[in-house]
CSV table of C-alpha atoms in Angstrom, one decimal:
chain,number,residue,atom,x,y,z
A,61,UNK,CA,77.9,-60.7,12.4
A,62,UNK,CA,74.0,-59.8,13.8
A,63,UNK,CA,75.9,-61.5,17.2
A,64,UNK,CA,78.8,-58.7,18.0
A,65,UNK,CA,75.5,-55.8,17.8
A,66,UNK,CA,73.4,-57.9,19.9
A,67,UNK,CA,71.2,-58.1,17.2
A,68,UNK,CA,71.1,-62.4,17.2
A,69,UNK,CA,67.5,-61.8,18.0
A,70,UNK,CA,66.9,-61.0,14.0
A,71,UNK,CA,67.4,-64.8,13.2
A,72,UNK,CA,66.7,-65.0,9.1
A,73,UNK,CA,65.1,-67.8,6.9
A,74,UNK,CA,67.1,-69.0,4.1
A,75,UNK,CA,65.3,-69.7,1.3
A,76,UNK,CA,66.2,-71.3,-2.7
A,77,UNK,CA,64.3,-70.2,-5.9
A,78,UNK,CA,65.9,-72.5,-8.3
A,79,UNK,CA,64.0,-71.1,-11.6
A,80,UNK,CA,66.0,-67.7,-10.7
A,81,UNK,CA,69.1,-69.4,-9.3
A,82,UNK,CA,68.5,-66.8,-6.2
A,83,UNK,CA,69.3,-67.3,-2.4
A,84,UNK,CA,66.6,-66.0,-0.6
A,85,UNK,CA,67.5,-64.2,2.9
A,86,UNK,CA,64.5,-63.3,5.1
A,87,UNK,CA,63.9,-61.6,8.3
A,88,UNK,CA,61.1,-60.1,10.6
A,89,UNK,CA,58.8,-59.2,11.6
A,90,UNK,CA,60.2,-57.0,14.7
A,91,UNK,CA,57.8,-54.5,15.5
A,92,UNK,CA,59.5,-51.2,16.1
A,93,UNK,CA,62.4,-51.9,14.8
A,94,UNK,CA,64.2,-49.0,13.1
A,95,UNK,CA,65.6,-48.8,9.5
A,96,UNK,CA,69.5,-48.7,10.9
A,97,UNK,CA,68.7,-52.1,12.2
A,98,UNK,CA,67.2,-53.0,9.0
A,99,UNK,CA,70.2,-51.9,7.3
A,100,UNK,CA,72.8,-54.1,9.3
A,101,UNK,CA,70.7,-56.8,8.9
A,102,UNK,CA,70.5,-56.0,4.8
A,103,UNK,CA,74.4,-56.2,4.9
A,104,UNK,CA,75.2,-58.7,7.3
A,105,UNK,CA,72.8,-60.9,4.8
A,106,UNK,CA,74.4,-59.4,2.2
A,107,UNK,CA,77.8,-60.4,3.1
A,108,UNK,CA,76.8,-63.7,4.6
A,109,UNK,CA,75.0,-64.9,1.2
A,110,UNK,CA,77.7,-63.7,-1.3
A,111,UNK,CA,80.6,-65.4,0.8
A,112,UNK,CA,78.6,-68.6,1.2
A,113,UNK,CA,77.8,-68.5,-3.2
A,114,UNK,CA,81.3,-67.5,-3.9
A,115,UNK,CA,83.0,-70.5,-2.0
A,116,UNK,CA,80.4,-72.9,-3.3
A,117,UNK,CA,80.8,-71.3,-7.1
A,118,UNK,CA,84.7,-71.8,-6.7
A,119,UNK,CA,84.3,-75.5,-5.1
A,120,UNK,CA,81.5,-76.6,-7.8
A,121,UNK,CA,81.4,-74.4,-11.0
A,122,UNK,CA,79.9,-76.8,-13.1
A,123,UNK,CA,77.0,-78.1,-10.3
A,124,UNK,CA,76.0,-75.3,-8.1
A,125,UNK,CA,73.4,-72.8,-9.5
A,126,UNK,CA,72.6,-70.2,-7.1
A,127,UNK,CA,75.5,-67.2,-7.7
A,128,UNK,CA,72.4,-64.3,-7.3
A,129,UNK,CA,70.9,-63.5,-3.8
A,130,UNK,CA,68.2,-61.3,-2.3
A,131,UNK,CA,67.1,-60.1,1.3
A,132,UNK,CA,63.9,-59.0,2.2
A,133,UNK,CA,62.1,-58.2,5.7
A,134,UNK,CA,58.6,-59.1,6.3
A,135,UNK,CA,56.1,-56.5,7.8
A,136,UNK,CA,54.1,-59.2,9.7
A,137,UNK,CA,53.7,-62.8,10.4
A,138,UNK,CA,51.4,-62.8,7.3
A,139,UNK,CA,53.2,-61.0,5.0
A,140,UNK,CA,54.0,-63.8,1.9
A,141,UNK,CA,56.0,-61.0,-0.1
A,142,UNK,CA,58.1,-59.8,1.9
A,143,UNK,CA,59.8,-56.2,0.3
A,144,UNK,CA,63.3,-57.2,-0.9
A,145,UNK,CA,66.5,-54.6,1.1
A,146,UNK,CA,68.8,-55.2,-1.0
A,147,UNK,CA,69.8,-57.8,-4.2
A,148,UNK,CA,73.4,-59.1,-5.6
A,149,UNK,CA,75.4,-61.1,-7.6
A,150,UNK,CA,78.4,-63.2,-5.5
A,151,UNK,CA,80.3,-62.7,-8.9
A,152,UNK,CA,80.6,-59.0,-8.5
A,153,UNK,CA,82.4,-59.3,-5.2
A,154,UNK,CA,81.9,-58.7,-1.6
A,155,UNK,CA,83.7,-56.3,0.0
A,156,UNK,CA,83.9,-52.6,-1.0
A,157,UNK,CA,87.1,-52.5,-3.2
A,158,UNK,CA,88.0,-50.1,-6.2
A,159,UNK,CA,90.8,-51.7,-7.8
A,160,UNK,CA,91.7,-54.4,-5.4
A,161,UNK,CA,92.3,-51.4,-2.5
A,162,UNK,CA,89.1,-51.8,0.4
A,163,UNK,CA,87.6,-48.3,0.9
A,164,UNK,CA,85.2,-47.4,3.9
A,165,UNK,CA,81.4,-46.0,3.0
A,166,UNK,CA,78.9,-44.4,5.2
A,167,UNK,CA,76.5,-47.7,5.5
A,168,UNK,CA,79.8,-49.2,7.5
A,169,UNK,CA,80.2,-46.1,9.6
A,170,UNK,CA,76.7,-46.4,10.3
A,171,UNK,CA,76.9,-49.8,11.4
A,172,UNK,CA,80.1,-49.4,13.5
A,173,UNK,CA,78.0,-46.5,15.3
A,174,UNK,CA,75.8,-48.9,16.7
A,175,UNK,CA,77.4,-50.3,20.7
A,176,UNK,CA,79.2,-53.6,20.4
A,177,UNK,CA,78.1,-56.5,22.2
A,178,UNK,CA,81.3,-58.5,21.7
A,179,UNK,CA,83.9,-57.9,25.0
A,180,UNK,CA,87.3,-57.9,22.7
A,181,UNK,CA,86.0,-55.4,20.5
A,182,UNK,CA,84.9,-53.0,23.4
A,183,UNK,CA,88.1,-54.0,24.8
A,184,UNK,CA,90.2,-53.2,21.6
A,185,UNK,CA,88.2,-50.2,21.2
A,186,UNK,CA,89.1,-48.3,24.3
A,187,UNK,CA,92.9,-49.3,23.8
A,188,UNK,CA,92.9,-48.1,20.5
A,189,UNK,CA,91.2,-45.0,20.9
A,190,UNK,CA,93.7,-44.8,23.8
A,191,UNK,CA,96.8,-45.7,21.2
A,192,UNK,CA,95.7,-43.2,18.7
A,193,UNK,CA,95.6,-40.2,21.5
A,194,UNK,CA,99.2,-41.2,22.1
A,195,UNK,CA,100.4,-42.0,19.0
A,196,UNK,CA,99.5,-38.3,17.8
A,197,UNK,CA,100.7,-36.5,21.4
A,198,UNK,CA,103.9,-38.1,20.5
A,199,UNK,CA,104.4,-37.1,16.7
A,200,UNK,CA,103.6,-33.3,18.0
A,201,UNK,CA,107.1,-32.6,18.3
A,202,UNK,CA,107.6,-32.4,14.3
A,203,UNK,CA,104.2,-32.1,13.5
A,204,UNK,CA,103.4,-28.9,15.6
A,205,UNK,CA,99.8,-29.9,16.7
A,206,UNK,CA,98.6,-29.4,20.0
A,207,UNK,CA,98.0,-32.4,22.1
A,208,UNK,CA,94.8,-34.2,21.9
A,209,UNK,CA,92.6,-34.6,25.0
A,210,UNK,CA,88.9,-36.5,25.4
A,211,UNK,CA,87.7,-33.8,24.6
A,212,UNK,CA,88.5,-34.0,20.8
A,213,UNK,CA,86.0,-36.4,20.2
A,214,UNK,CA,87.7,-39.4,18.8
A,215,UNK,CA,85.4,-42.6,18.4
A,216,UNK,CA,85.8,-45.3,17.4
A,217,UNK,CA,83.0,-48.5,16.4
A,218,UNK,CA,83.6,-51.8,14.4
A,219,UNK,CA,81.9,-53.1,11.6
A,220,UNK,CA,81.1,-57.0,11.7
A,221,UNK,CA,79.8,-57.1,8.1
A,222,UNK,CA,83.4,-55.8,6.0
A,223,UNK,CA,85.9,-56.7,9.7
A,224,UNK,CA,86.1,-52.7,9.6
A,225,UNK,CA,87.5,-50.2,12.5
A,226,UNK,CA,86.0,-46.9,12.4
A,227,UNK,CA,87.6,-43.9,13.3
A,228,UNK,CA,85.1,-40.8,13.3
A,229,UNK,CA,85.2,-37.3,15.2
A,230,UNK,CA,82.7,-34.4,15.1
A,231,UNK,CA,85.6,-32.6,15.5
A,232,UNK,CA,84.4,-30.0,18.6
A,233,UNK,CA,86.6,-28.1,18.9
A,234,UNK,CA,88.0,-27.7,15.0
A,235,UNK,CA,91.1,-29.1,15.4
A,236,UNK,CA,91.2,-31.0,12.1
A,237,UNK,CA,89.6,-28.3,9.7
A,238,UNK,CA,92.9,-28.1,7.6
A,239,UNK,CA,94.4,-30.8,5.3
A,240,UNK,CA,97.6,-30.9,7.3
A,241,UNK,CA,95.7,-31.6,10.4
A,242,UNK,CA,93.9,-34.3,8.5
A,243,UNK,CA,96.8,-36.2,7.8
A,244,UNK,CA,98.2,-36.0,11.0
A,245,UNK,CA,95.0,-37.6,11.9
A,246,UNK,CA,95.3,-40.6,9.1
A,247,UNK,CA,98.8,-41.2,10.4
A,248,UNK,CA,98.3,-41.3,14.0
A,249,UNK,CA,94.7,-43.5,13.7
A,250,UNK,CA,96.3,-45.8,10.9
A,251,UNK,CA,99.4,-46.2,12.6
A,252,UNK,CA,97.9,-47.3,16.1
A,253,UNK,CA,94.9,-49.0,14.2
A,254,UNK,CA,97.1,-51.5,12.6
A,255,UNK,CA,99.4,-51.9,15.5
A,256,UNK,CA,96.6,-52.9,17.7
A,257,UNK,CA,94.3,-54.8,14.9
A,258,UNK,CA,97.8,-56.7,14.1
A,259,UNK,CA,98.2,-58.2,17.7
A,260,UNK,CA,95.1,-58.7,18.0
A,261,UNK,CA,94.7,-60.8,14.7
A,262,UNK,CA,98.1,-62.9,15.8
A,263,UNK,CA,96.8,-63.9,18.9
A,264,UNK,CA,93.2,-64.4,18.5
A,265,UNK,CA,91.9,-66.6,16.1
A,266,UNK,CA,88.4,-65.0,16.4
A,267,UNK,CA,90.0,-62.4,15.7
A,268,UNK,CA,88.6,-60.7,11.6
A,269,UNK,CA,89.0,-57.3,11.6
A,270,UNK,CA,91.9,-55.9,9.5
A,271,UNK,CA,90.4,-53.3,7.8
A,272,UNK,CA,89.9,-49.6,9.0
A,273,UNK,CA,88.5,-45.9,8.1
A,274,UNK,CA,88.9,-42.7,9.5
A,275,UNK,CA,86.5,-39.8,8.8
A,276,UNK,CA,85.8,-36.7,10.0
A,277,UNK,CA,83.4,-33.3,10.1
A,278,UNK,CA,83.2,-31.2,7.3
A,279,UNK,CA,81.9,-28.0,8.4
A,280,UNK,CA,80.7,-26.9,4.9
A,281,UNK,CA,78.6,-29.7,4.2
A,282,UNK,CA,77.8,-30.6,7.7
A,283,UNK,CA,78.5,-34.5,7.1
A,284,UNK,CA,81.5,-36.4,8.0
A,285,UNK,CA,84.1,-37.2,5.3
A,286,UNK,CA,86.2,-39.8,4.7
A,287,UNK,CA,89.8,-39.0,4.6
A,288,UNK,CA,91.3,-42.3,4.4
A,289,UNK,CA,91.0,-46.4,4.9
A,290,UNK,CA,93.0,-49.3,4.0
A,291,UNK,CA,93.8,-52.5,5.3
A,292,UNK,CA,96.6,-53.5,7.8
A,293,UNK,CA,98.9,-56.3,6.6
A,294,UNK,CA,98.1,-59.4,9.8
């Protein structure tokens, strides 16, 4: 996961505490490293320990003891406690879900933000970005929009930790300040999303990501919102 941000650098320890049946994920020190690295790190650890404690909980119910993990980044090379990130339970799930249905959240966005490393995901990017231009130029003819251009902003970034594409736009020019605009965004970017995430998936079997999210600016409360994510049936 660290890999596809060029972040393999922030190699972590793995660590048991058997008395609290707790995985221990560590990393650090890296001086000067910000807290949006931090936070990748937090989830990819995240994600990496609770998949690792599910399967074994599955595979060995009655023998393996660790379902609980932590991750923590030391400060320095002497620092013996280091300050925990972040702390689950590989019971509770992994992913983001709400009733079995995968939503995006701003720690994903935030993580998609940062420039891939990995060549097919900068190469799957630009197509799709591409794709979703088109896709919405085309549907123009019934939906009345004007046609996209660069211009308009639209990005998009993966996340490595939930196989999440990210769709964002500061919307420049307010072109999707009404909810019928907004749609016609979530169709278009789901739509071409899933058509390229699809073939992908089929013919590379590196291949993870089948989840997306689109979001965009909200003028009145100056962040971006999310207005809509799923996952694309491979």
């Amino acid at each position: 996961m660290l890999a596809t941000k060029d972040m393999d650098f922030m190699k972590p320890t793995i660590t048991f505490n058997q008395r609290a049946q707790t995985v221990m994920v560590t990393g650090g020190p890296v001086p000067q490293l910000t807290e949006d690295y931090q936070d990748v790190f937090r989830r990819a650890g995240e994600m990496a320990a609770c998949s690792a404690l599910a399967h074994h909980l599955k595979n060995d119910p009655n023998t393996w003891p660790y379902g609980r993990f932590s991750i923590h980044w030391k400060t320095s090379d002497g620092d013996l406690d280091a300050p925990a990130l972040g702390y689950g339970e590989a019971t509770d799930g992994c992913f983001t879900e709400i009733a079995g249905q995968w939503y995006g959240d701003e720690s994903g966005m935030a993580t998609a933000e940062i420039p891939s490393s990995d060549k097919a995901e900068i190469r799957i990017a630009d197509a799709t970005v591409k794709a979703i231009v088109a896709t919405w130029n085309t549907d123009t003819t019934h939906t009345n929009e004007d046609a996209l251009t660069v211009n308009d902003g639209i990005n998009l970034g993966f996340d490595p930790v939930e196989n999440a594409a990210y769709v964002w736009t500061d919307d420049p020019n307010r072109r999707f300040a009404s909810r019928a605009s907004q749609s016609n965004l979530k169709g278009a970017a789901e739509e071409a999303l899933c058509r390229k995430l699809t073939a992908e998936f089929n013919s590379n079997k590196t291949w993870n990501y089948t989840r997306w999210a689109v979001a965009v600016f909200d003028p009145y409360t100056g962040t971006r919102q999310f207005i809509g994510s799923g996952t694309c049936t491979p």
